[in-house]
Coordinates of N, CA and C in Angstrom, one line a residue:
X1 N 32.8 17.8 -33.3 CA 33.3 18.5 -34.4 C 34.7 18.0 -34.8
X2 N 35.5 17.1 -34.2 CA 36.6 16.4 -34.4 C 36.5 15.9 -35.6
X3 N 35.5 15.1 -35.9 CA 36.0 14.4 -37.2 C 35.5 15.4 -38.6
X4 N 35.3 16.5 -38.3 CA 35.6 17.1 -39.3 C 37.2 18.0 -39.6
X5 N 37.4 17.6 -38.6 CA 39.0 17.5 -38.8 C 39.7 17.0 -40.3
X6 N 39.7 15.9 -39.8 CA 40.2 14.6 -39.9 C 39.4 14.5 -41.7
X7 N 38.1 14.6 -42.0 CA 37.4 15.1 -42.8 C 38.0 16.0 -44.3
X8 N 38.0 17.0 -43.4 CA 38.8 18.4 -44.1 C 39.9 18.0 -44.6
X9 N 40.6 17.2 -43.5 CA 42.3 17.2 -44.0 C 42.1 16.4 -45.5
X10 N 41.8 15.2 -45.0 CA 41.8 14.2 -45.9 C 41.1 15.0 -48.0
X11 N 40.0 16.0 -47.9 CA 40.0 16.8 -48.9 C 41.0 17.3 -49.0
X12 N 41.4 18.2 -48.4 CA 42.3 19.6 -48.2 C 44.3 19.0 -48.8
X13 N 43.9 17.4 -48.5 CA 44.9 16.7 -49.3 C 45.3 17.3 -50.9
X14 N 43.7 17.2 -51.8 CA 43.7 17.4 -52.5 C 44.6 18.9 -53.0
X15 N 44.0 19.4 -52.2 CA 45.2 20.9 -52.5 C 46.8 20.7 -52.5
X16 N 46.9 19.9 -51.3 CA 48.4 19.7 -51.0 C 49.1 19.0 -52.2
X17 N 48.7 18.5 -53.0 CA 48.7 17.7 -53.7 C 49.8 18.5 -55.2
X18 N 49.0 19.6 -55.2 CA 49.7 20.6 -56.2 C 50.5 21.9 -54.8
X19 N 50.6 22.2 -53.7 CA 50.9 23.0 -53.3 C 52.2 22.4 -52.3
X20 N 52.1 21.6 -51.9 CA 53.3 20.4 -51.7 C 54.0 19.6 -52.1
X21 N 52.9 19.0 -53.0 CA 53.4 17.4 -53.4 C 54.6 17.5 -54.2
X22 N 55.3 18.7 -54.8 CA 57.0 18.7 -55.2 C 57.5 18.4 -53.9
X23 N 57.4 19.0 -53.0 CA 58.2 18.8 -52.0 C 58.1 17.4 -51.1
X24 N 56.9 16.4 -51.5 CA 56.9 15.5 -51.4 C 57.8 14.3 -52.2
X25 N 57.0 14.8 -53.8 CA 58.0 14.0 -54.7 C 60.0 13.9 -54.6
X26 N 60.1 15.3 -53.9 CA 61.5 15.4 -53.5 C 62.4 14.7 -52.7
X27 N 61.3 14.4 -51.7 CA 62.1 13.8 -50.2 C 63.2 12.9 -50.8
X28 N 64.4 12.8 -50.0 CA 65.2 12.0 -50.1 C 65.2 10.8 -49.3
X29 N 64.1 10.1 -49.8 CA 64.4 8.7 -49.6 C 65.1 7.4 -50.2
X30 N 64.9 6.2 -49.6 CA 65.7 5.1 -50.2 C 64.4 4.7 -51.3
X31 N 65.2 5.0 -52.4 CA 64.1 3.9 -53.5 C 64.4 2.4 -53.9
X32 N 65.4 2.1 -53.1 CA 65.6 0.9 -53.4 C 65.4 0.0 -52.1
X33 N 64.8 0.5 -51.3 CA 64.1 -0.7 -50.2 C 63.1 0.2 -49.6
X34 N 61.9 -0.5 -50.3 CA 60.7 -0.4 -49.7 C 60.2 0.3 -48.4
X35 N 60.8 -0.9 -47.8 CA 60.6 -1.2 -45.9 C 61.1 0.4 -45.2
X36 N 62.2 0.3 -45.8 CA 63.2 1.6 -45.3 C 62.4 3.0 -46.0
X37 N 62.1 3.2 -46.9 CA 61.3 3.7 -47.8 C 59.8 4.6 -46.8
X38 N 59.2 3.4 -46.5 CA 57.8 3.4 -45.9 C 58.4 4.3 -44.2
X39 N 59.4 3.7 -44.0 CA 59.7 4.3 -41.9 C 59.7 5.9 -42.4
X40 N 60.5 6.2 -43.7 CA 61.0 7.1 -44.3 C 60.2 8.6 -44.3
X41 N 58.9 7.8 -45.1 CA 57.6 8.7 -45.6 C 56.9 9.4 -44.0
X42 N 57.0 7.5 -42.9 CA 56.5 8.2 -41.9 C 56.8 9.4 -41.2
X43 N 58.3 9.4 -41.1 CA 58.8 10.2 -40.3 C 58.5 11.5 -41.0
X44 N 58.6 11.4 -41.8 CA 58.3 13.3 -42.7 C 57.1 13.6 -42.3
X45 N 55.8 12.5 -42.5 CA 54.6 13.1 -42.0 C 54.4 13.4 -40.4
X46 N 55.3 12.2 -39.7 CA 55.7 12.8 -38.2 C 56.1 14.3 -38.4
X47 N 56.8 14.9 -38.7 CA 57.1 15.7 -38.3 C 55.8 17.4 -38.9
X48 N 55.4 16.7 -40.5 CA 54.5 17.6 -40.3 C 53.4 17.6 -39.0
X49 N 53.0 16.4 -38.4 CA 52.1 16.6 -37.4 C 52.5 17.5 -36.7
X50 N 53.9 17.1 -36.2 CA 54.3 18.1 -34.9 C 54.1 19.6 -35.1
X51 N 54.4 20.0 -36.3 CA 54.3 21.1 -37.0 C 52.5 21.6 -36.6
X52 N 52.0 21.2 -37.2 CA 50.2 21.2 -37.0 C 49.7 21.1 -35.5
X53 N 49.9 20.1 -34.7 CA 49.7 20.3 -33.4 C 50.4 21.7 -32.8
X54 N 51.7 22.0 -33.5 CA 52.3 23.0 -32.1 C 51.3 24.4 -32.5
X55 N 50.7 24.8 -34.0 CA 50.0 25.5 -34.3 C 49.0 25.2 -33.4
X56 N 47.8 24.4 -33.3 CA 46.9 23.9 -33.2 C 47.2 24.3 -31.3
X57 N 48.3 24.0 -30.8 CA 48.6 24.6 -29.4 C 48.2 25.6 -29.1
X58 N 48.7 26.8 -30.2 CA 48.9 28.4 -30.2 C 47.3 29.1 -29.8
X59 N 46.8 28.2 -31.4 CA 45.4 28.6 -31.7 C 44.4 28.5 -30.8
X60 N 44.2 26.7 -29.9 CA 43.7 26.4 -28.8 C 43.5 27.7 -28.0
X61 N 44.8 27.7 -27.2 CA 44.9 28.6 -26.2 C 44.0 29.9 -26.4
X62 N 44.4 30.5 -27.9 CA 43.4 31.5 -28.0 C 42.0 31.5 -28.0
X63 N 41.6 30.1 -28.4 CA 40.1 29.7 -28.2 C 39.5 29.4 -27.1
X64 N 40.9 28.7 -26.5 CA 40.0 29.5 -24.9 C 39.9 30.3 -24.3
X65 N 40.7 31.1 -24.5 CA 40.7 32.6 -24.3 C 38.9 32.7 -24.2
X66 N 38.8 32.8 -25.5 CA 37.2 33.2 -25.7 C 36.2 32.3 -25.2
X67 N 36.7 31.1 -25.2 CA 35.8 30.0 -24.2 C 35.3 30.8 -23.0
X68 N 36.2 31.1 -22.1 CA 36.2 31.8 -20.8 C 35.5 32.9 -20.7
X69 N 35.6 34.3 -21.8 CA 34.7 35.2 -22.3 C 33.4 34.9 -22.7
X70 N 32.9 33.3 -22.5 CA 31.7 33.2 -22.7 C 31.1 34.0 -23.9
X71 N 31.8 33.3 -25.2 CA 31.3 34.0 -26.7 C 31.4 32.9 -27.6
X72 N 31.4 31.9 -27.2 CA 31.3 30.8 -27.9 C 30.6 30.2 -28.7
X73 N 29.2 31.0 -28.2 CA 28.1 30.7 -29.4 C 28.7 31.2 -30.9
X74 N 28.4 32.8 -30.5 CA 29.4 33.7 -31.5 C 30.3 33.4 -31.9
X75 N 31.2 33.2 -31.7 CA 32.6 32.2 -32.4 C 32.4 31.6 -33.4
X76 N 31.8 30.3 -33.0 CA 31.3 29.2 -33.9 C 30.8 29.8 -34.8
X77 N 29.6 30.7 -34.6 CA 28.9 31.2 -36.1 C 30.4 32.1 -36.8
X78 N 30.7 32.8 -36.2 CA 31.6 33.9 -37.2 C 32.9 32.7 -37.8
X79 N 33.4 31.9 -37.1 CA 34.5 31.3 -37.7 C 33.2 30.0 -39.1
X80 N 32.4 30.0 -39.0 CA 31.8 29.1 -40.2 C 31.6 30.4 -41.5
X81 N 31.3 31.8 -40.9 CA 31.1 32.3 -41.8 C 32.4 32.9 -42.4
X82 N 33.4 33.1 -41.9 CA 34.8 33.2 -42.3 C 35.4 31.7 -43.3
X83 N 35.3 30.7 -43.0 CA 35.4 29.9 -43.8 C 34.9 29.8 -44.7
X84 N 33.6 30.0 -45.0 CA 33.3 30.4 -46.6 C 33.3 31.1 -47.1
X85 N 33.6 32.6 -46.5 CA 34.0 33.6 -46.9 C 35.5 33.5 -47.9
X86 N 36.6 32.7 -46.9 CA 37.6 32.6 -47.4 C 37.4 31.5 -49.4
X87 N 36.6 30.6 -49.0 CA 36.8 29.8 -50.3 C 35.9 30.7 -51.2
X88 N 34.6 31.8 -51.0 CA 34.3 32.2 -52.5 C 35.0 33.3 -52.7
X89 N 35.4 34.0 -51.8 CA 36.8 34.9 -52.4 C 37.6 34.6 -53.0
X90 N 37.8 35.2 -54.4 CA 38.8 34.7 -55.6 C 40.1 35.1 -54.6
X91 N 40.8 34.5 -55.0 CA 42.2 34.2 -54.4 C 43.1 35.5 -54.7
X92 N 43.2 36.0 -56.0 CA 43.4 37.2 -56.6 C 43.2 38.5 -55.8
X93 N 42.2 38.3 -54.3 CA 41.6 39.7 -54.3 C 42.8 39.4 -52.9
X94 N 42.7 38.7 -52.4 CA 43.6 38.5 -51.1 C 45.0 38.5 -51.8
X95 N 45.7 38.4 -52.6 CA 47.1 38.4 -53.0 C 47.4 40.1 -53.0
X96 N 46.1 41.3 -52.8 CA 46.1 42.7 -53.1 C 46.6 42.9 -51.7
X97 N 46.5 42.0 -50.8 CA 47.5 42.9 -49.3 C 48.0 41.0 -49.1
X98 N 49.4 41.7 -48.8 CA 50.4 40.8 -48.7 C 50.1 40.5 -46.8
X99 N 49.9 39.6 -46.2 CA 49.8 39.5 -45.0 C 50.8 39.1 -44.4
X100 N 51.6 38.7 -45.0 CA 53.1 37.9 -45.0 C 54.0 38.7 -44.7
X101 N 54.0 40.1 -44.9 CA 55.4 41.0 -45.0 C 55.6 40.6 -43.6
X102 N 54.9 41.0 -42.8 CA 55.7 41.1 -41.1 C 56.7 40.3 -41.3
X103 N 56.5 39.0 -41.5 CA 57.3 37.7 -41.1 C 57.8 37.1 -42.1
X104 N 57.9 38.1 -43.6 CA 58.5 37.3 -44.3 C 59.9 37.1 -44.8
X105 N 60.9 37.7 -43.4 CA 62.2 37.1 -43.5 C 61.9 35.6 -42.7
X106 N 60.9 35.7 -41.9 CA 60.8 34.1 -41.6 C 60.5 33.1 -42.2
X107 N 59.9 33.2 -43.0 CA 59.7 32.5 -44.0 C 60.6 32.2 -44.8
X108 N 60.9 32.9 -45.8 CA 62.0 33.0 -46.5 C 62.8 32.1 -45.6
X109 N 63.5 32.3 -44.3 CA 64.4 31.3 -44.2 C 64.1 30.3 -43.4
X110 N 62.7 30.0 -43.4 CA 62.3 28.5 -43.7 C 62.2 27.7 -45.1
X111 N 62.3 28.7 -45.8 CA 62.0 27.5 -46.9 C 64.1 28.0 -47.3
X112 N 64.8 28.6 -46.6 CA 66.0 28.0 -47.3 C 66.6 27.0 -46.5
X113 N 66.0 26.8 -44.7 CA 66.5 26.1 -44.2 C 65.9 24.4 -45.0
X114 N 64.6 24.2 -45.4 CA 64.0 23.2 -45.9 C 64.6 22.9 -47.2
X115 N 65.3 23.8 -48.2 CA 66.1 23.5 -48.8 C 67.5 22.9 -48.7
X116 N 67.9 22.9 -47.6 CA 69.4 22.5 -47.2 C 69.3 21.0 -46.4
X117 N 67.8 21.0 -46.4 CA 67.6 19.7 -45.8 C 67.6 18.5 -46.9
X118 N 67.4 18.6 -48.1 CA 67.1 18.0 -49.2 C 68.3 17.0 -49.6
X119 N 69.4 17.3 -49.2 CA 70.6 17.1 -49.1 C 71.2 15.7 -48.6
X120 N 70.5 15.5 -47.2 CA 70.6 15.0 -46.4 C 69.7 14.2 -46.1
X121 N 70.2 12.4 -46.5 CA 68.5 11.5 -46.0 C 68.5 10.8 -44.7
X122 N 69.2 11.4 -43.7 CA 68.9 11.1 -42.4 C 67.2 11.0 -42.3
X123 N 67.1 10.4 -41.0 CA 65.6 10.6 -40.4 C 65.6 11.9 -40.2
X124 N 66.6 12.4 -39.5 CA 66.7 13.7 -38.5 C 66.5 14.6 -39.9
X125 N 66.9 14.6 -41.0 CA 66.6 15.3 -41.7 C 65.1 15.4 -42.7
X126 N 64.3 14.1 -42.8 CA 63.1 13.7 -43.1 C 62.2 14.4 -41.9
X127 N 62.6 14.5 -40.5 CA 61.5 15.0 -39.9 C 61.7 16.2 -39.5
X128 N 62.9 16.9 -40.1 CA 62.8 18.4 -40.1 C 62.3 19.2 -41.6
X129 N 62.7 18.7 -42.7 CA 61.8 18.8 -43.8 C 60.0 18.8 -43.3
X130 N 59.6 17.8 -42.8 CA 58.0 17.7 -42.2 C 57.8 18.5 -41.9
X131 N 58.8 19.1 -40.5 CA 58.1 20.5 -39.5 C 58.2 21.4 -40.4
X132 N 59.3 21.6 -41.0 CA 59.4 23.2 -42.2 C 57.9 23.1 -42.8
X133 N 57.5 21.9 -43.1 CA 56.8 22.0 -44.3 C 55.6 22.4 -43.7
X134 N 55.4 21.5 -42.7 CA 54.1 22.5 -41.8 C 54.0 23.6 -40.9
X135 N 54.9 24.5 -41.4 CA 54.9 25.8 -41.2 C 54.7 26.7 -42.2
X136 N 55.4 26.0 -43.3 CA 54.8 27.1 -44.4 C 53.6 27.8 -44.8
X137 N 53.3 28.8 -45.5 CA 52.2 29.4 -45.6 C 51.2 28.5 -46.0
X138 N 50.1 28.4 -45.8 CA 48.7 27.6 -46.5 C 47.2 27.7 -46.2
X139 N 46.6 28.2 -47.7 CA 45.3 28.4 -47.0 C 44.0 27.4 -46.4
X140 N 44.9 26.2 -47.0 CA 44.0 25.6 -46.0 C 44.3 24.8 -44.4
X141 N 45.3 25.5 -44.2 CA 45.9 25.2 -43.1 C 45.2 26.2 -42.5
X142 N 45.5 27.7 -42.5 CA 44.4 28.5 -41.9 C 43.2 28.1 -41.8
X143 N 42.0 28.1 -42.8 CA 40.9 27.4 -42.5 C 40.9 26.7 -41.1
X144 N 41.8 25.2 -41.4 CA 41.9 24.4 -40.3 C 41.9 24.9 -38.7
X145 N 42.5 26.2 -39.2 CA 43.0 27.3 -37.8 C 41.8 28.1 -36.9
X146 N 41.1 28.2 -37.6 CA 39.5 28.7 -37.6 C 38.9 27.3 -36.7
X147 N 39.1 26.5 -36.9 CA 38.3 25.4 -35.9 C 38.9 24.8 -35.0
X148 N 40.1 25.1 -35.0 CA 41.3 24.5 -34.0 C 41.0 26.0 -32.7
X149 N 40.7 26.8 -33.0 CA 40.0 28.1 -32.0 C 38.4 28.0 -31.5
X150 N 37.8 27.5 -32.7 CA 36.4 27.1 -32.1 C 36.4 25.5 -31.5
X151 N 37.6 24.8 -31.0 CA 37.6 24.1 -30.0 C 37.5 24.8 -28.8
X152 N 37.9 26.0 -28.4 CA 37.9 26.3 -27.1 C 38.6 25.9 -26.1
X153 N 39.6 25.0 -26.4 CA 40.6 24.3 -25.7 C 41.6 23.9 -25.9
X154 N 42.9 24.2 -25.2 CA 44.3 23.7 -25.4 C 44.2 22.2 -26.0
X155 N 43.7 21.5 -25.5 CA 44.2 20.1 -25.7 C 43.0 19.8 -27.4
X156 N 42.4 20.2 -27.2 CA 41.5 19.6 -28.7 C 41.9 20.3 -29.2
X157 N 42.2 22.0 -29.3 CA 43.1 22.8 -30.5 C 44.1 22.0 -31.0
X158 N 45.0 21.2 -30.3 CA 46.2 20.3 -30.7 C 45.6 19.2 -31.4
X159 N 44.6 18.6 -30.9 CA 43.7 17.6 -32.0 C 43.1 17.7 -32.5
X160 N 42.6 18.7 -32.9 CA 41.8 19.5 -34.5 C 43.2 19.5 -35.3
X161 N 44.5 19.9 -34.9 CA 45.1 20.0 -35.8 C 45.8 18.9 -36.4
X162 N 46.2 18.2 -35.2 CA 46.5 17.1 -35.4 C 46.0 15.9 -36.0
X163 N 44.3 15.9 -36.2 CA 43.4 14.8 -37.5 C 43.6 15.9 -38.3
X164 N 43.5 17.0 -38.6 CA 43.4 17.5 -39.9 C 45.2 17.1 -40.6
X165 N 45.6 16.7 -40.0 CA 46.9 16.5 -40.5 C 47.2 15.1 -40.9
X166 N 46.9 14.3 -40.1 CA 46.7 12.8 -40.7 C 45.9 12.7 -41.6
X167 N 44.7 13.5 -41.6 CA 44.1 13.3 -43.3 C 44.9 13.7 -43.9
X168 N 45.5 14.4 -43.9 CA 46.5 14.7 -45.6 C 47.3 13.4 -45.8
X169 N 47.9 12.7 -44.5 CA 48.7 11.5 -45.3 C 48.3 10.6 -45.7
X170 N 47.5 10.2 -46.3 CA 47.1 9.3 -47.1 C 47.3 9.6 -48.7
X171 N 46.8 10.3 -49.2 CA 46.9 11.3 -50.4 C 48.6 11.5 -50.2
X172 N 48.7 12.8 -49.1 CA 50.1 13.1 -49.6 C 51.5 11.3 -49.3
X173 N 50.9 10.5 -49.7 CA 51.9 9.5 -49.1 C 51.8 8.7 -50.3
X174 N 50.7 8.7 -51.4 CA 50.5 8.1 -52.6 C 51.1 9.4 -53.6
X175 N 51.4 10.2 -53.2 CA 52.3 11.1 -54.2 C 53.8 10.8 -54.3
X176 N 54.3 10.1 -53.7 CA 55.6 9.6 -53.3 C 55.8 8.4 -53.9
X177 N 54.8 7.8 -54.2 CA 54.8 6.4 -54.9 C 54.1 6.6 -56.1
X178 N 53.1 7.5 -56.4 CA 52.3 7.3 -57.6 C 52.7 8.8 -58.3
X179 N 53.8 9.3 -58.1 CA 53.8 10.6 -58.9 C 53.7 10.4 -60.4
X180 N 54.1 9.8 -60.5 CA 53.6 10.0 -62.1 C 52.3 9.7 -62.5
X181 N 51.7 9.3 -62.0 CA 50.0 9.1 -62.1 C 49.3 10.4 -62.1
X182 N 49.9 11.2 -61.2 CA 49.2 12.4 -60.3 C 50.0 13.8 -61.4
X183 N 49.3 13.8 -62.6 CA 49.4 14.7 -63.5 C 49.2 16.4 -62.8
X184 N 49.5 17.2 -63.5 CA 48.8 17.9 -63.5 C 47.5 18.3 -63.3
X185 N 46.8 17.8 -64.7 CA 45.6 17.9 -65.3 C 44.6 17.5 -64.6
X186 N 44.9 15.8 -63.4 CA 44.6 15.1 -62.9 C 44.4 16.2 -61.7
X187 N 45.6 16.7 -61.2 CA 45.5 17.7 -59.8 C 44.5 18.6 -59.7
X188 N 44.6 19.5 -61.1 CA 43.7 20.5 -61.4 C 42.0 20.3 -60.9
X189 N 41.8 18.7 -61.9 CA 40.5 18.5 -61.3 C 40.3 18.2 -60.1
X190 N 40.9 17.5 -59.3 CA 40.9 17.0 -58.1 C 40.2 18.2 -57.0
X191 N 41.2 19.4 -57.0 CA 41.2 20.3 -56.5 C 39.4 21.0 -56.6
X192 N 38.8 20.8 -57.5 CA 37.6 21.6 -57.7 C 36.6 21.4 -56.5
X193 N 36.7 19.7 -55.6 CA 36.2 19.4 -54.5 C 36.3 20.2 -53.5
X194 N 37.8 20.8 -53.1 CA 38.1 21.3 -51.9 C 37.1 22.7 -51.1
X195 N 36.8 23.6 -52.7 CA 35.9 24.6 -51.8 C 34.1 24.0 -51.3
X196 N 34.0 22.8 -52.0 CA 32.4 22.5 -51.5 C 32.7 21.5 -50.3
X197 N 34.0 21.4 -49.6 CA 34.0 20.5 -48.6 C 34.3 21.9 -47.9
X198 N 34.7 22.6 -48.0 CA 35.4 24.0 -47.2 C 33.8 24.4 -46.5
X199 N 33.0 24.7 -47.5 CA 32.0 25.6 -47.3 C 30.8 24.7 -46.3
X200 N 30.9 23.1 -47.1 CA 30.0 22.1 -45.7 C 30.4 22.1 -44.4
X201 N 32.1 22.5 -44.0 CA 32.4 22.4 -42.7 C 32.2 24.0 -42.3
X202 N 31.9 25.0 -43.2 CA 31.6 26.1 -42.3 C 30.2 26.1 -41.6
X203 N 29.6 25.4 -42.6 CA 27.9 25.3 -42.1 C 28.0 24.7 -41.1
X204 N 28.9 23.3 -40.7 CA 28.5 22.9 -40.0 C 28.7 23.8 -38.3
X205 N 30.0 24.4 -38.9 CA 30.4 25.1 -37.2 C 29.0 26.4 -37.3
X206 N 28.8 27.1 -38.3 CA 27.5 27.7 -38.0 C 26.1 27.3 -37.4
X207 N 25.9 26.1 -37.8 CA 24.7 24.9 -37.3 C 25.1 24.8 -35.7
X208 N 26.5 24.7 -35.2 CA 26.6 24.2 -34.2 C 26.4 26.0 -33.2
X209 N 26.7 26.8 -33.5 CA 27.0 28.4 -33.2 C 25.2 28.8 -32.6
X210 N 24.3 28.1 -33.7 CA 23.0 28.5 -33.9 C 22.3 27.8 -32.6
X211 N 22.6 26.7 -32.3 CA 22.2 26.1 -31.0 C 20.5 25.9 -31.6
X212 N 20.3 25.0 -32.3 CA 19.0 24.5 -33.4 C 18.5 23.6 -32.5
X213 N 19.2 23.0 -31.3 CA 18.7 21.1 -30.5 C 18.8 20.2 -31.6
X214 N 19.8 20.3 -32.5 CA 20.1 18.9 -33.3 C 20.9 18.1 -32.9
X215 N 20.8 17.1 -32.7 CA 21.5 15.7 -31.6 C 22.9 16.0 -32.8
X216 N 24.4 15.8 -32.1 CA 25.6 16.0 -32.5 C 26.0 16.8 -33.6
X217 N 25.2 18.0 -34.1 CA 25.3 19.2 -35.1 C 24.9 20.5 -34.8
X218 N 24.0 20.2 -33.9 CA 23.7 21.5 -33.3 C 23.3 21.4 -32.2
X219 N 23.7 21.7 -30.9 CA 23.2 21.2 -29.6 C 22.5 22.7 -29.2
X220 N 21.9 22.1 -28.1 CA 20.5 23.1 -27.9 C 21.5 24.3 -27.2
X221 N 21.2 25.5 -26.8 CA 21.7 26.3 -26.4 C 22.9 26.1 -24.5
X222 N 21.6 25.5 -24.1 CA 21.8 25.3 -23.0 C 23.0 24.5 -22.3
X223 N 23.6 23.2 -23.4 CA 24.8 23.0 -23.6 C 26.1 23.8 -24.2
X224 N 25.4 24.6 -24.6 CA 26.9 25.4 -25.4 C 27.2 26.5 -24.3
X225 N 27.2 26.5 -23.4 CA 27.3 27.4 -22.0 C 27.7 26.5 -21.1
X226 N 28.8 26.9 -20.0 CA 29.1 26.7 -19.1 C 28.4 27.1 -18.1
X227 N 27.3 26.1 -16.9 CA 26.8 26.9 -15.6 C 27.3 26.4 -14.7
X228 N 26.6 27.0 -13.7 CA 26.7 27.0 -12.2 C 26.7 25.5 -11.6
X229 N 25.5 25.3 -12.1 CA 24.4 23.9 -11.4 C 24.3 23.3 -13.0
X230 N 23.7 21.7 -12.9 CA 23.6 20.9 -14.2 C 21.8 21.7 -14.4
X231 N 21.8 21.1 -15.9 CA 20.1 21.6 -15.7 C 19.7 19.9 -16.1
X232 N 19.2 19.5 -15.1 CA 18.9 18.2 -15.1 C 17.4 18.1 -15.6
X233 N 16.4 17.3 -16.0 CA 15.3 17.2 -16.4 C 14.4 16.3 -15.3

């Protein structure tokens, strides 16, 4: 299920694309040397990793939680059917309860600490713009969060989030250099992909929940449980 990670991100770019990519276009880098330029971009996307893995930490742990509860079949189905749930839901109906209030002095002064970074084109300040930036709110970062739990494990929850986050830099790293290419109009369409890739990786964690015996999409039941003894043939 890893490289649907990695998969997702690299679509899910497309969103970032209008939901980021100002804050991309922004960074304060050197535009007059390349080389310097390029260490530049990396470090910002360093730091969003770190940002994504430490979520991807949080989330793990809670998926093992349920790993150990032995509900793992269940999981998988209910987090595929939550992710398509989330993309054919008009966006409009979820803005009717704010889910943000708890924590939204935290936010708030994340995005003014991310602002006071803008300032400053240290590295140290390129890779704390990153982390800010991968904290902010995002719905397809949640998605992402949904299968970083149906890992069932600390260490792959950190690497579900961590390829879903390298896919975004490719896309988000040609916005820094090709912004003016990257219209509007251009974004708009782009974006129309993101809910039919949303909705293939929910099937596929449903496919996997279902326990069908499909060789690396759905494995037979008997693997998706932890026993005692192997069942050898």
């Amino acid at each position: 299920m890893l490289y649907s990670a990695f998969i997702f991100g690299l679509i899910s770019s497309l969103h970032c694309i209008g939901m980021c990519g100002p804050i991309a276009m922004m960074l304060p880098v050197d535009r007059t040397n390349p080389a310097k330029k390029t260490t530049q971009i990396i470090t910002y996307h360093i730091g969003r990793l770190t940002a994504y893995a430490s979520i991807g930490f949080i989330f793990g742990m809670l998926g093992q939680g349920l790993f150990i509860a032995g509900i793992q079949q269940q999981l998988s189905i209910f987090i595929g059917i939550a992710m398509i749930l989330i993309v054919l839901i008009p966006e409009k109906n979820f803005a009717n309860y704010n889910f943000s209030k708890p924590i939204f002095k935290l936010i708030s002064k994340v995005k003014t600490t991310l602002g006071s970074q803008f300032k400053n084109k240290s590295y140290k300040s390129l890779f704390t713009i990153g982390l800010l930036n991968g904290f902010l709110p995002c719905g397809m970062v949640y998605v992402a969060l949904f299968g970083a739990i149906a890992m069932q494990s600390i260490s792959f929850g950190v690497l579900y989030m961590a390829l879903f986050g390298l896919g975004t830099v490719p896309l988000m790293s040609s916005v820094v250099y090709l912004n003016s290419f990257l219209t509007l109009p251009i974004r708009n369409k782009i974006q129309k992909i993101i809910p039919y890739a949303a909705v293939c990786i929910g099937i596929l964690f449903i496919l996997r929940g279902l326990g069908l015996g499909i060789p690396y999409v759905s494995p037979g039941n008997l693997s998706l449980f932890i026993q005692a003894h192997p069942n050898c043939h």
